Coordinates of C-alpha atoms and ligand atoms in Angstrom, one line a residue:
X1261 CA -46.2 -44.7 22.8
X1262 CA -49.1 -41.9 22.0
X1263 CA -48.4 -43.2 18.2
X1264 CA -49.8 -46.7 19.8
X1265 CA -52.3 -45.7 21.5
X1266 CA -53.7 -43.6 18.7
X1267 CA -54.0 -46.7 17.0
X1268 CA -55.5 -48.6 19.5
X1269 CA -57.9 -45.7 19.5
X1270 CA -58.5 -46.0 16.1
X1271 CA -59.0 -49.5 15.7
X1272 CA -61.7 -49.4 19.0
X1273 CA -63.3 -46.9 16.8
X1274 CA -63.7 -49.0 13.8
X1275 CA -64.7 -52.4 15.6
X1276 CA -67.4 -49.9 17.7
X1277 CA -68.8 -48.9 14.2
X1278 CA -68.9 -53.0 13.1
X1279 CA -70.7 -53.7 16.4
X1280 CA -73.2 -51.2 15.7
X1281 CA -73.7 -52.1 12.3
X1282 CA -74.0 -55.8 13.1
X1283 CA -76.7 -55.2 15.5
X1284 CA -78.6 -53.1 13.5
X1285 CA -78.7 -55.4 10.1
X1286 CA -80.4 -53.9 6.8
X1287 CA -80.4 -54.2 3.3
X1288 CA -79.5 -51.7 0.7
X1289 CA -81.0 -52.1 -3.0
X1290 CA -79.7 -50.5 -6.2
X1291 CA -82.6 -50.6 -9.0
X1292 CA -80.6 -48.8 -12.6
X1293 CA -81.2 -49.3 -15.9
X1294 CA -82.7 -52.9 -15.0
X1295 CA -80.0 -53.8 -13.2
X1296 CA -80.5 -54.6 -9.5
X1297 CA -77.7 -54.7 -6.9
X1298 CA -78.9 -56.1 -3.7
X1299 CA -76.7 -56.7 -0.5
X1300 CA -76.4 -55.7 3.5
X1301 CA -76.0 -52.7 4.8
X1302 CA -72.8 -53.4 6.2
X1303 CA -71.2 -54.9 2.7
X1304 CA -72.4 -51.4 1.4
X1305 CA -70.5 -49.1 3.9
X1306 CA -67.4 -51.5 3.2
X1307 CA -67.6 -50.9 -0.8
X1308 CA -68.3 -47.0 -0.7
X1309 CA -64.9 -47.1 2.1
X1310 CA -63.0 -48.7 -0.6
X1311 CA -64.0 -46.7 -3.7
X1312 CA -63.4 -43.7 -1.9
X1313 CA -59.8 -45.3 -0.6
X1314 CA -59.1 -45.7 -4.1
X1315 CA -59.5 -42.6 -5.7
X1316 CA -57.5 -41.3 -3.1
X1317 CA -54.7 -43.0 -4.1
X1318 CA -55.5 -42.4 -7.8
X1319 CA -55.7 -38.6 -7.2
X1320 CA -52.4 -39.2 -5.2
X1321 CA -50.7 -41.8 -7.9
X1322 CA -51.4 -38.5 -10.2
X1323 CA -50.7 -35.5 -8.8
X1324 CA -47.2 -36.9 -8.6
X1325 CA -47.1 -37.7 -11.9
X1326 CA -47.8 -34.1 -13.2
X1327 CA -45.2 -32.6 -10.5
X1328 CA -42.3 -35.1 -11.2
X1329 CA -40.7 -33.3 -14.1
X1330 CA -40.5 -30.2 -11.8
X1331 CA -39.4 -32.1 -8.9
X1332 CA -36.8 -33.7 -10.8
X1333 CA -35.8 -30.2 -12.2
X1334 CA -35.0 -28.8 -8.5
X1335 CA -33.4 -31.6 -7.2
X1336 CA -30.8 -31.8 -9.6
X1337 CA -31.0 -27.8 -9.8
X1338 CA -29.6 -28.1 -6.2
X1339 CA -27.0 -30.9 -6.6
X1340 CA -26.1 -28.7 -9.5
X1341 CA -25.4 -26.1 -6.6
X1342 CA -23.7 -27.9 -4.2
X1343 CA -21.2 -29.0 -6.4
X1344 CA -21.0 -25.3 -7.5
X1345 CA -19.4 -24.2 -4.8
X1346 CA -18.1 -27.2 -3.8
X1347 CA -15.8 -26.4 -6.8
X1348 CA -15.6 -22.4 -5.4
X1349 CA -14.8 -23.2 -2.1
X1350 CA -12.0 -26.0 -3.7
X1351 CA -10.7 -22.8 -5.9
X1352 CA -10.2 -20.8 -3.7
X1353 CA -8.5 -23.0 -1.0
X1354 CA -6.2 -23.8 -4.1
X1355 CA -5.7 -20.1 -4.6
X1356 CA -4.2 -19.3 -1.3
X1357 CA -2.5 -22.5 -1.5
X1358 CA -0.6 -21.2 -4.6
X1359 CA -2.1 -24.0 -6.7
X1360 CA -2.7 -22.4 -9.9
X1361 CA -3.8 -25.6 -11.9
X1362 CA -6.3 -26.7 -9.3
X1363 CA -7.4 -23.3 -9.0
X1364 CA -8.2 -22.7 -12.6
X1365 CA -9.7 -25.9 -12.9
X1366 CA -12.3 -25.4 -10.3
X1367 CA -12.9 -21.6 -11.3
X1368 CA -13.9 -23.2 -14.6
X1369 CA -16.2 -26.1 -13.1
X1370 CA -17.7 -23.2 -10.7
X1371 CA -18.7 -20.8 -13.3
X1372 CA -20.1 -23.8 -15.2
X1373 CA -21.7 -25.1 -12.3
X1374 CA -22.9 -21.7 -10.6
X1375 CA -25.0 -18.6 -11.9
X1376 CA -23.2 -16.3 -9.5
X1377 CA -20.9 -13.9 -11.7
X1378 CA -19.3 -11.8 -8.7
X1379 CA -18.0 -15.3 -6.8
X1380 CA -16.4 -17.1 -9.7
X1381 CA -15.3 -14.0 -11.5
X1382 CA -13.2 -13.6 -8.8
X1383 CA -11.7 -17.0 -8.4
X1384 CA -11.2 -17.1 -12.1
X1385 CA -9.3 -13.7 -11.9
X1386 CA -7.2 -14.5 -9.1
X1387 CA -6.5 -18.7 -10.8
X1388 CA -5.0 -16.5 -13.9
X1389 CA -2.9 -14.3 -12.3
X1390 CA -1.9 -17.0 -9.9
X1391 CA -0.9 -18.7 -13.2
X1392 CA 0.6 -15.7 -14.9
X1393 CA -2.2 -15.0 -17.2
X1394 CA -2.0 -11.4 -17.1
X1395 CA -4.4 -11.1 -19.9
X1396 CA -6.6 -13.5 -19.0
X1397 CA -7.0 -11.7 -15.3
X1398 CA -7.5 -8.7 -17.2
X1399 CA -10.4 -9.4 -18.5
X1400 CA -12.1 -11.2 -15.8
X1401 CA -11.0 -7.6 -13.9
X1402 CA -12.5 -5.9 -16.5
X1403 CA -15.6 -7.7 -16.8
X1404 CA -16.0 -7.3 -12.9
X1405 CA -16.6 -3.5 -13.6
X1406 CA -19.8 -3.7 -15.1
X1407 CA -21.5 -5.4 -11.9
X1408 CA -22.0 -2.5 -9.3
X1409 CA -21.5 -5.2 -6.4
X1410 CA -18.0 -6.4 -8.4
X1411 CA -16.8 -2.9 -9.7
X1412 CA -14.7 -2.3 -6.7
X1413 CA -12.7 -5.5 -6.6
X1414 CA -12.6 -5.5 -10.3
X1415 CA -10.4 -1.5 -10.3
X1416 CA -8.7 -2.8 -7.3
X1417 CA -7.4 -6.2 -9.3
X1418 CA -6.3 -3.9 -12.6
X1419 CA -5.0 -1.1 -10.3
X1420 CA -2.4 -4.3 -8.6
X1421 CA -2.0 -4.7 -12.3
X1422 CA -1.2 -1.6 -13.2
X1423 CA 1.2 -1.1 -10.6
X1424 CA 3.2 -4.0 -11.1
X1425 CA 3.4 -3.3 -14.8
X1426 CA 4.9 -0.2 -14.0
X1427 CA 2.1 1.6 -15.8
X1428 CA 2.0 4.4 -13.3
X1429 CA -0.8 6.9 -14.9
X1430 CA -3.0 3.7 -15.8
X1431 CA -2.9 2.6 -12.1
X1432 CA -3.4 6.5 -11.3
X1433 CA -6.9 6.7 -13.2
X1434 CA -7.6 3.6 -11.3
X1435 CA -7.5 4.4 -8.2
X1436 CA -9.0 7.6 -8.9
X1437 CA -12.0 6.1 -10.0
X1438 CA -11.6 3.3 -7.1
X1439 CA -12.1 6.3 -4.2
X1440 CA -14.9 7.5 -5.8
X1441 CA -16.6 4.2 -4.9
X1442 CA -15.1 3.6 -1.7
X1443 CA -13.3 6.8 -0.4
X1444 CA -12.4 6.1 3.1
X1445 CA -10.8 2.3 2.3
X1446 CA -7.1 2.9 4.2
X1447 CA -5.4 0.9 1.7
X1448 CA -6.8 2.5 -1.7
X1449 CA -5.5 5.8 0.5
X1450 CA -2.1 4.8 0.6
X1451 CA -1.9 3.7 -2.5
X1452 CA -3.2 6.4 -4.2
X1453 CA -1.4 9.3 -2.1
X1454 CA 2.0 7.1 -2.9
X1455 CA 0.8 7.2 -7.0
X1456 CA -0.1 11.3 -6.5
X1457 CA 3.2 11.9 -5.0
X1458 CA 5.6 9.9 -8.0
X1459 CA 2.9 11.9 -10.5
X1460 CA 4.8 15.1 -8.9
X1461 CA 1.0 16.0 -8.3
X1462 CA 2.0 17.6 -4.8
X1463 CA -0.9 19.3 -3.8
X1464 CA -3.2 16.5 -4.5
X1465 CA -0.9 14.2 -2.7
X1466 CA -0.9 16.2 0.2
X1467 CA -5.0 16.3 0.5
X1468 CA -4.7 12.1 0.1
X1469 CA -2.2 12.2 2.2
X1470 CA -4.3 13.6 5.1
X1471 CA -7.1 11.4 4.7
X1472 CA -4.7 8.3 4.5
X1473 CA -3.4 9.4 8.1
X1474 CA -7.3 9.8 8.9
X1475 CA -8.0 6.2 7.9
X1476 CA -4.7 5.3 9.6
X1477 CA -3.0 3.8 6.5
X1478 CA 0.0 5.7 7.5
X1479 CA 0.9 6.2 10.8
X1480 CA 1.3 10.1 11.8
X1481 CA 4.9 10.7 12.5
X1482 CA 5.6 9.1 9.2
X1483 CA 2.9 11.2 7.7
X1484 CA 4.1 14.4 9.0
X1485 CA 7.6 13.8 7.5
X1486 CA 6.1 13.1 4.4
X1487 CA 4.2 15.9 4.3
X1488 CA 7.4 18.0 5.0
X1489 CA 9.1 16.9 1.7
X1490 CA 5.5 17.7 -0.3
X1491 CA 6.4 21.0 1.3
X1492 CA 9.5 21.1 0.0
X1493 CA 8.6 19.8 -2.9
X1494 CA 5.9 22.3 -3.7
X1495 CA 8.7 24.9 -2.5
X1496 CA 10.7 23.7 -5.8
X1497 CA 7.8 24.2 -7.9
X1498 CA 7.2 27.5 -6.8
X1499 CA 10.6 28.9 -7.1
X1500 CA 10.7 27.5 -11.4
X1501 CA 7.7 29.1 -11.7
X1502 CA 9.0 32.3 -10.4
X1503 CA 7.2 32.6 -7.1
X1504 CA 9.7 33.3 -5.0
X1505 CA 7.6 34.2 -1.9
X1506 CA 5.9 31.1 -2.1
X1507 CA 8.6 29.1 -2.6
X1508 CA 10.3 30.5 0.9
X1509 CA 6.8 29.9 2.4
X1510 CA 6.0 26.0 1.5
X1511 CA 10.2 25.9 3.1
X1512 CA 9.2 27.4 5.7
X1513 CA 6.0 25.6 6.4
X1514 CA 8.3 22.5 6.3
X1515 CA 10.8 23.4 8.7
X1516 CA 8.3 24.6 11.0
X1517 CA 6.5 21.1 10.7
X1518 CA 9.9 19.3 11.3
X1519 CA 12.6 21.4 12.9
X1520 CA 15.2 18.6 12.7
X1521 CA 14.3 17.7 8.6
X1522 CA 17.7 18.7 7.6
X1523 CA 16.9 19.4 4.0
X1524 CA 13.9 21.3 4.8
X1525 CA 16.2 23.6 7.3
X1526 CA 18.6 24.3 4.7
X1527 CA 16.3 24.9 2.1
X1528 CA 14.5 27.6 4.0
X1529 CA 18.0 28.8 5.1
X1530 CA 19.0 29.5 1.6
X1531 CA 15.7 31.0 0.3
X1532 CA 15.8 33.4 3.7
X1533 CA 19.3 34.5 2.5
X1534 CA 17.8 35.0 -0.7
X1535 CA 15.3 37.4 0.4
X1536 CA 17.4 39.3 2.5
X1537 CA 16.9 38.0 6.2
X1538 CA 20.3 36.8 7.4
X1539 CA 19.6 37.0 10.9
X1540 CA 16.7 34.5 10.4
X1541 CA 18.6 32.7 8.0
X1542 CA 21.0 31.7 10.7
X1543 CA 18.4 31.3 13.6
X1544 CA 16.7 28.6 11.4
X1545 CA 20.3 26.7 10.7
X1546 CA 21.1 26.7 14.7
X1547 CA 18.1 25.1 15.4
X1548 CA 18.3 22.1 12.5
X1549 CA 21.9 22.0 14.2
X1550 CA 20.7 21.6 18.2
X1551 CA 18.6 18.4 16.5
X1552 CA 21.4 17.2 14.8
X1553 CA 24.5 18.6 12.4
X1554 CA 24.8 17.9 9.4
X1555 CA 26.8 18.7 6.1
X1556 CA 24.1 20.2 4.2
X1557 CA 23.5 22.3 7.2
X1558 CA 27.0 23.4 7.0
X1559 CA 27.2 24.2 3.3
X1560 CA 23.8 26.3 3.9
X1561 CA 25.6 27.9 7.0
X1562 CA 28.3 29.0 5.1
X1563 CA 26.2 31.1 2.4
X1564 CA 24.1 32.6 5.3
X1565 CA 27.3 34.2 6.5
X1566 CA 29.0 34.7 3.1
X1567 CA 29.7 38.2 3.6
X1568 CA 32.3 38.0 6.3
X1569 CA 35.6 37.9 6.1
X1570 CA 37.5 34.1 6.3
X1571 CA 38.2 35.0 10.1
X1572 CA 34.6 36.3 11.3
X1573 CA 33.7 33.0 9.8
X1574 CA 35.8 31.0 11.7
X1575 CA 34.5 32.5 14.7
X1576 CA 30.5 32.0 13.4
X1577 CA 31.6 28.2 12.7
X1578 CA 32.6 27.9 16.4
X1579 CA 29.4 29.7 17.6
X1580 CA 27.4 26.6 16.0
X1581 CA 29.6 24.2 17.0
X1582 CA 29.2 25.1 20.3
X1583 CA 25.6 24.2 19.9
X1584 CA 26.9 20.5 19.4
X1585 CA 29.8 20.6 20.9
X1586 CA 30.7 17.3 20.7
X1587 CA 29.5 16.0 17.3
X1588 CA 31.8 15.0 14.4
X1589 CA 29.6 17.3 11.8
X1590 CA 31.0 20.6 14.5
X1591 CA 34.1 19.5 14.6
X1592 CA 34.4 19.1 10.7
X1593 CA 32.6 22.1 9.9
X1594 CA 35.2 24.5 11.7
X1595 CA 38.0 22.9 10.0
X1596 CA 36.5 23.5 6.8
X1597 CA 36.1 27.1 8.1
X1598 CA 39.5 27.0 9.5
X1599 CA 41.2 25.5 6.5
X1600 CA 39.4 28.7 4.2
X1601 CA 41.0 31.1 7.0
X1602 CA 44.4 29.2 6.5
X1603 CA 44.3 28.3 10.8
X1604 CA 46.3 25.7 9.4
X1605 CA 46.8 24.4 13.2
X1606 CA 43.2 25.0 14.5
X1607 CA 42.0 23.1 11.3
X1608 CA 44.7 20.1 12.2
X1609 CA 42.8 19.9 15.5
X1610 CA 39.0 19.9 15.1
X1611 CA 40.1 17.2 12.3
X1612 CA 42.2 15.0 15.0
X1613 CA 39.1 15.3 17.3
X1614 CA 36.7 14.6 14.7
X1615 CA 39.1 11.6 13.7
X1616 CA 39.0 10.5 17.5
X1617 CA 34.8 10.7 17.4
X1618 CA 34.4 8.5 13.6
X1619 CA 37.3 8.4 11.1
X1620 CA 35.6 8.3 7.7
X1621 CA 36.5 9.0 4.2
X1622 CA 35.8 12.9 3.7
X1623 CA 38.1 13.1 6.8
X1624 CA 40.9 11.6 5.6
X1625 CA 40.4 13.8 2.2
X1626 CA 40.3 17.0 4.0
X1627 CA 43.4 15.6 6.0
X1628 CA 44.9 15.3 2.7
X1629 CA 43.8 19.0 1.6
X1630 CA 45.5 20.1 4.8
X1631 CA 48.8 18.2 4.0
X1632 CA 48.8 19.8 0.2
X1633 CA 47.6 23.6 1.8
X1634 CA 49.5 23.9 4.8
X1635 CA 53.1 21.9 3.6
X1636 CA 52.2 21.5 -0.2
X1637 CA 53.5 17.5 0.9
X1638 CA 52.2 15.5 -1.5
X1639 CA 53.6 12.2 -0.2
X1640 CA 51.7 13.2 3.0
X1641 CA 48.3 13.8 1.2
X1642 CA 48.7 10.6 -0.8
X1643 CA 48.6 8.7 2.3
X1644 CA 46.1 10.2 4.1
X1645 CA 43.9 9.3 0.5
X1646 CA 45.0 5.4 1.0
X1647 CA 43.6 5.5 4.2
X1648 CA 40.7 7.6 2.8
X1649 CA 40.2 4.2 0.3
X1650 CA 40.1 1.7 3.0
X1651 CA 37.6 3.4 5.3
X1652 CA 34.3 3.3 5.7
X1653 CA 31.9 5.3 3.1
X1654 CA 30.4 8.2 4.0
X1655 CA 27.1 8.7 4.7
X1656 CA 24.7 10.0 2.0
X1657 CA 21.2 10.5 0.7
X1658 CA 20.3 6.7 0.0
X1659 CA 17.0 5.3 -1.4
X1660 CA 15.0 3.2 1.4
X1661 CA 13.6 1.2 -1.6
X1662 CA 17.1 0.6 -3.8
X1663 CA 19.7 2.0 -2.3
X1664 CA 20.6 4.6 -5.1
X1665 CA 22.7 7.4 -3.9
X1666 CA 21.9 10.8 -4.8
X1667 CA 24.2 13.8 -4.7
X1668 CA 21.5 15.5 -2.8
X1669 CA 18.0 15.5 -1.4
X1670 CA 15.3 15.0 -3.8
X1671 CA 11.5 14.3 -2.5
X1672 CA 11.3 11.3 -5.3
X1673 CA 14.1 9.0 -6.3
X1674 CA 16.2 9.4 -9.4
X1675 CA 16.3 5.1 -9.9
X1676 CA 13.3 3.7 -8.8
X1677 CA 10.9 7.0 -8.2
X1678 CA 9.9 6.3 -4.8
X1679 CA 8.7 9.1 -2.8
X1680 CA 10.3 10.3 0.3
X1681 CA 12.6 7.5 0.0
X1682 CA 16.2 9.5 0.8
X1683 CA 17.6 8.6 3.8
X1684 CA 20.8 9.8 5.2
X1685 CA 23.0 6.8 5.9
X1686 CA 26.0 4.9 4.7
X1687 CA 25.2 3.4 1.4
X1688 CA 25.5 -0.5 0.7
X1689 CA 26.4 0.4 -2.9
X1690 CA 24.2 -1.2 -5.1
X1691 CA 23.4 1.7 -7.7
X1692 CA 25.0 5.0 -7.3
X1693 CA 23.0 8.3 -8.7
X1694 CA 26.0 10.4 -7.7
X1695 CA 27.4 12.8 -10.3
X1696 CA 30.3 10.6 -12.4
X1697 CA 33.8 12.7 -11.1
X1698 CA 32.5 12.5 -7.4
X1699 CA 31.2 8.4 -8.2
X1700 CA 33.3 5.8 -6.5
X1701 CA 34.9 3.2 -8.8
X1702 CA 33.1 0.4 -7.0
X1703 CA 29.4 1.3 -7.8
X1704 CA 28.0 0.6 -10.9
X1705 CA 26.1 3.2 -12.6
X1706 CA 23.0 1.8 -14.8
X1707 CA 20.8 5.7 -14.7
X1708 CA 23.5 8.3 -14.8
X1709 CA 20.7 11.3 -14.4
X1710 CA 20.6 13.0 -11.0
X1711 CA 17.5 13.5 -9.0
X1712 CA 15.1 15.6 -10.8
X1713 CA 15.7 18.2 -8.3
X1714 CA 15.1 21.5 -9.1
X1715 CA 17.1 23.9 -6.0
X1716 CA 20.4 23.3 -7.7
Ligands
LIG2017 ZN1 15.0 4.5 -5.3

C-alpha cells in the first residue's frame, strides 16, 4: 500500500516537472568545434536523465564484474562449510551408532571439507578406535596434544588406551600429566587414584584419593574403606623397611578409621602383641568381634593370648564369644580352643550349635579332627569329610573384579591387580589364588603366586 502510493507520489512528481516545463518552452544550443546541436529545453533535461541513467548502470554492470571472482569464492567457501559439518555432524551420529564405516568415511570428508583440527580430530580418532585401529587413533590422540584446546581430550583418548592395553605405567604418566591440565575433573580422579594404588604408590594414592571423594568420584563410605587398606597397605611397607612403630601406627590409623575392617583389626592386633601391649591387643580384637566375628579375628585372638595355658584359653575364647553370643564364628572359635584343651565334649557342642546356625565345610573338617582326636575313629572322620565335600564352600577373601581367592587379605589382587578388591564371601570358583595343598580340586589354577602380601 505505502509502496503504491510512493509511486503514485513519484509519478505526480515527474508529470508536475513536465507541466512546468511545457509551459515554460525554451531552446538549448550546443555551438563545439563547428558543430551545432539545437533542440528544446525539455528534449535536453530528457537526454542529460538518460546519460546519467546509463552510467549508472554501467558503473553498476562493473563493479560486479570486479567483485564476482570474490563473491563466487565465498559462496562456495560456505557450501564448502555446510557440507563440512554436515559430514561432522553425520560422523558423529555414526559413532555413537557404532557405525564404524560411516563414521570413518565422514571423519575423512569432514577434515577434507573443514579447517577445524580439534572437531574432526576427534571424530577421526573415535571412527578408528570404533573400527579397531588402535594405531590409527593413536595418532590422531597424539596429534591432539599439540593443540592447547585438544591436549586434554587427546591424553584422555591414549590414557583409555593405555588402560585397556594393560600398559599400566604408560596410562600412569598419562593421567599425571592429564591433572595437571584439569585437576579437579572427578573422573581423571578416579582413575588416576585407582592407577596410584595398583603402582603400590600408597601415599600418593591416598592424597588422589582425597580429592576424588572431593570431586565426588567416589562416594565416602567407599572412600574411607579404601583408605583403610592404603593404611594397611602403607603399614606392610613400613614393617619391610624396618619401621616397626610406624608400621603399628598406619594399623592402627586403619582400625580406628573402620572398627569393623576385619583385616585392619587383626593386623593392628598382631603388631600390638608385637610391641608388647596385650591388654590393648585384646581390647582392639573384641571390638572387630562386637561388629562382626570372623576367622582371622580368631587366629589373631589366639596369638594375643598365646601365653596361657590350653585351659585359661578356653575360658578367654568364651569371654569373646560372649560378645556374639550367637554367631557361628563364636561358636567355632571355642571349639577350636576347646579341641587344643582336649574338652573333647565342650568342643562336640559349640560345633553341633554352630552346625545348627550354618553347616559348611571347615565344620565338617573340624568334626572330623574331633572324631580322629577324641576316638582316633577314622571311619567316623571319613564321613564327616564326605559330607565336608558335598557342602557348601566356605567363605574367603574373593576378588570383586575376578573372583580369585586369596589365602588371605591383600590391599591389591594377586590375578587381576585390582585394588581393594577382597571381599569376604563364598567364592563362585573361577580362579583360585589359594596355596596348592589347601586348593580345592575343582578350581583351576592359571597364576599359582599368592597375593604380594607382605604380613606373612
Ligand atoms: Zn582380581
Amino acid at each position: 500500500m505505502i509502496r503504491a502510493l510512493w509511486f503514485l507520489a513519484k509519478v505526480a512528481i515527474v508529470v508536475a516537472i513536465a507541466v512546468w516545463l511545457a509551459d515554460r518552452p525554451g531552446t538549448v544550443s550546443i555551438n563545439w568545434q563547428g558543430y551545432v546541436v539545437e533542440t528544446s529545453f525539455g528534449i535536453a533535461v530528457l537526454i542529460a536523465v538518460a546519460a546519467l541513467g546509463a552510467a549508472a548502470l554501467l558503473y553498476r554492470f562493473v563493479r560486479a564484474l570486479i567483485r564476482a571472482p570474490r563473491n563466487i569464492g565465498r559462496y562456495s567457501r560456505s557450501r564448502r562449510r555446510e557440507r563440512g559439518y554436515k559430514a561432522l555432524t553425520r560422523g558423529m551420529v555414526a559413532v555413537a551408532a557404532g557405525d564404524a564405516a560411516t563414521a570413518r568415511k565422514m571423519a575423512r570428508k569432514a577434515d577434507g571439507l573443514l579447517n577445524e583440527p580439534p572437531l574432526t580430530m576427534l571424530l577421526s580418532a573415535q571412527a578408528a578406535q570404533l573400527q579397531g585401529d588402535d594405531r590409527a587413533a593413536k595418532e590422531y590422540f597424539t596429534a591432539m596434544l599439540d593443540r592447547p584446546e585438544t591436549a586434554f581430550l587427546g591424553l584422555r583418548g591414549l590414557l583409555t588406551q593405555a588402560i585397556k592395553s594393560g600398559d599400566r605405567v604408560e596410562a600412569l604418566q598419562l593421567a599425571r600429566r592429564a591433572q595437571s591440565l584439569q585437576p579437579n575433573t572427578p573422573w581423571l580422579l578416579g582413575t588416576l587414584y585407582d592407577l596410584e594404588a595398583r603402582a603400590g604408590d600408597w601415599a600418593a594414592a591416598e592424597g588422589t584419593l582425597q580429592q576424588a571423594i572431593q570431586a565426588g568420584a567416589i562416594n565416602p563410605e567407599e572412600g574411607r574403606r579404601h583408605r583403610a587398606a592404603l593404611l594397611l597397605e602403607r603399614s606392610f611397607e613400613a614393617e619391610r623397611r624396618g619401621r616397626g612403630d610406624a608400621a603399628l601406627s598406619h594399623a592402627q590409623a586403619a582400625h580406628d578409621l573402620l572398627p569393623g575392617f576385619i583385616p585392619a583389626a587383626a593386623r593392628a592386633a598382631r603388631l600390638l602383641v608385637r610391641a608388647g601391649k596385650h591388654k590393648h591387643a585384646a581390647k582392639t580384637v573384641e571390638r572387630a568381634w562386637r561388629a562382626g566375628p570372623h576367622p582371622d579375628l580368631t587366629d589373631a585372638y589366639r596369638e594375643v593370648i598365646d601365653g596361657y595355658d590350653p585351659l585359661t584359653r578356653v575360658k578367654l575364647f568364651e569371654k569373646l564369644r560372649n560378645l556374639a553370643p550367637n554367631d557361628v564364628e563364636s561358636h567355632i572359635s571355642v571349639a577350636r580352643a576347646s579341641l587344643d584343651a582336649q574338652l573333647w565334649g565342650e568342643a562336640r557342642a559349640h560345633l553341633n550349635k554352630a552346625l545348627e546356625i550354618q553347616p559348611s565345610r571347615r565344620l565338617y573338617r573340624l568334626l572330623a579332627d574331633l572324631e580322629r582326636a577324641e576316638h582316633n575313629d577314622e571311619e567316623a572322620a571319613r564321613a564327616w569329610l564326605a559330607q565336608a565335600a558335598a557342602a557348601p564352600s566356605d567363605p574367603a577373601w574373593t576378588c570383586d573384579a575376578c573372583n580369585a581367592v586369596s589365602h588371605g587379605w591383600g590391599g591389591l589382587c594377586g590375578h587381576c591387580g585390582a585394588f581393594d578388591s577382597l571381599q569376604w564371601k563364598a567364592p563362585t570358583m573361577t580362579v583360585s589364588l589359594m596355596a596348592p595343598e589347601t586348593s580345592p580340586a575343582i578350581a583351576h589354577q592359571p597364576h599359582s603366586a599368592a597375593l604380594p602380601q607382605s604380613a606373612s
